[in-house]
């Protein structure tokens, strides 16, 4: 059986008709529509000989037994956000199904090949993303918080899970699913503007950004806006303003895709007739390299201390949240690069801003790589999400080539 990328596109369009409405995709996890989407995936693998199993966390697996127990895993997610796009997550699964169909037609593969549709990647209903993949990766450590989560209608997460045969306490047993995984591949729409701006259909993802989030509190002195001469002011906002602009220089100096955002500043007393006494600034810094990320933070802190001296104010830093960069496997990145060059002529390597199921799998120690296909206007999580048909076809081909190369690598 030969690969038929046009069939994948036709299936994506059929899935859109089945599980979407005039506002977009409605495949929210732990709902009837999501089950319908999973039923759709099941039917696509009918007759391939791939055995279906739903694990303790609700992940849906299709296993094509090979000559060896070592496993190549291809993953995606059938769930969407409410009013979502037609490609996010399900392109991965349906392209993976196409690859499994092609492989099944050629007899027993040298290694076992599995397709997984991860449960609740989006976390749209309960606010907890990467549910199924974190359970399988063994990184789910928030069972007590998960127990308390409720949706907008007051339904608790454990009850919603139970309706789909999943027990929150049992979910961690999904860990055993990755025991024989030797490589993990995931194709995804980019959900950003980089590939479109380079006029390239496909890219290879190097990993997911590390993130440092800080609250920077500046303290000066409230003083009358009319009676306080300019050279006598201790203006907290002046420090925040200097830093908000200086982070551009830091990003340029560190380079390598560094991004910094001053996402908010709250001023007190916050009235037109007073110099600002306190300014609470939120800072988000991201980089793919852990040392560069640490340097970005140190540079911002140094600059902030200088601005505080210049403005005769005080500054204090507090870390709100952070996560290490997650780097994908070097061999698989090379194989992905080759695959993209073969089908599209040119490849481009880029980091991922958003987290993906692939990040959880990679964290658990399974060699992992992702392919991105161009998103039109960089839009996602909206019904406007789209990708050119010819680019979708290329992405299915690239995933297929990558699977072939990976199987050869594992054999
Ligand atoms: Zn997704």
PDB file of C-alpha atoms and ligand atoms in Angstrom, residues 77 88-89 121-122 188, ligand 1:
ATOM      1  CA  UNK A  77      -4.188  14.512  20.286  1.00  0.00           C
ATOM      2  CA  UNK A  88      -4.367  21.278  15.938  1.00  0.00           C
ATOM      3  CA  UNK A  89      -3.642  17.801  17.274  1.00  0.00           C
ATOM      4  CA  UNK A 121      -3.647  17.740  25.661  1.00  0.00           C
ATOM      5  CA  UNK A 122      -5.401  21.109  25.725  1.00  0.00           C
ATOM      6  CA  UNK A 188       2.119  19.510  14.539  1.00  0.00           C
TER       7      UNK A 188
HETATM    8 ZN1  LIG B   1      -1.883  20.736  19.737  1.00  0.00          ZN
END
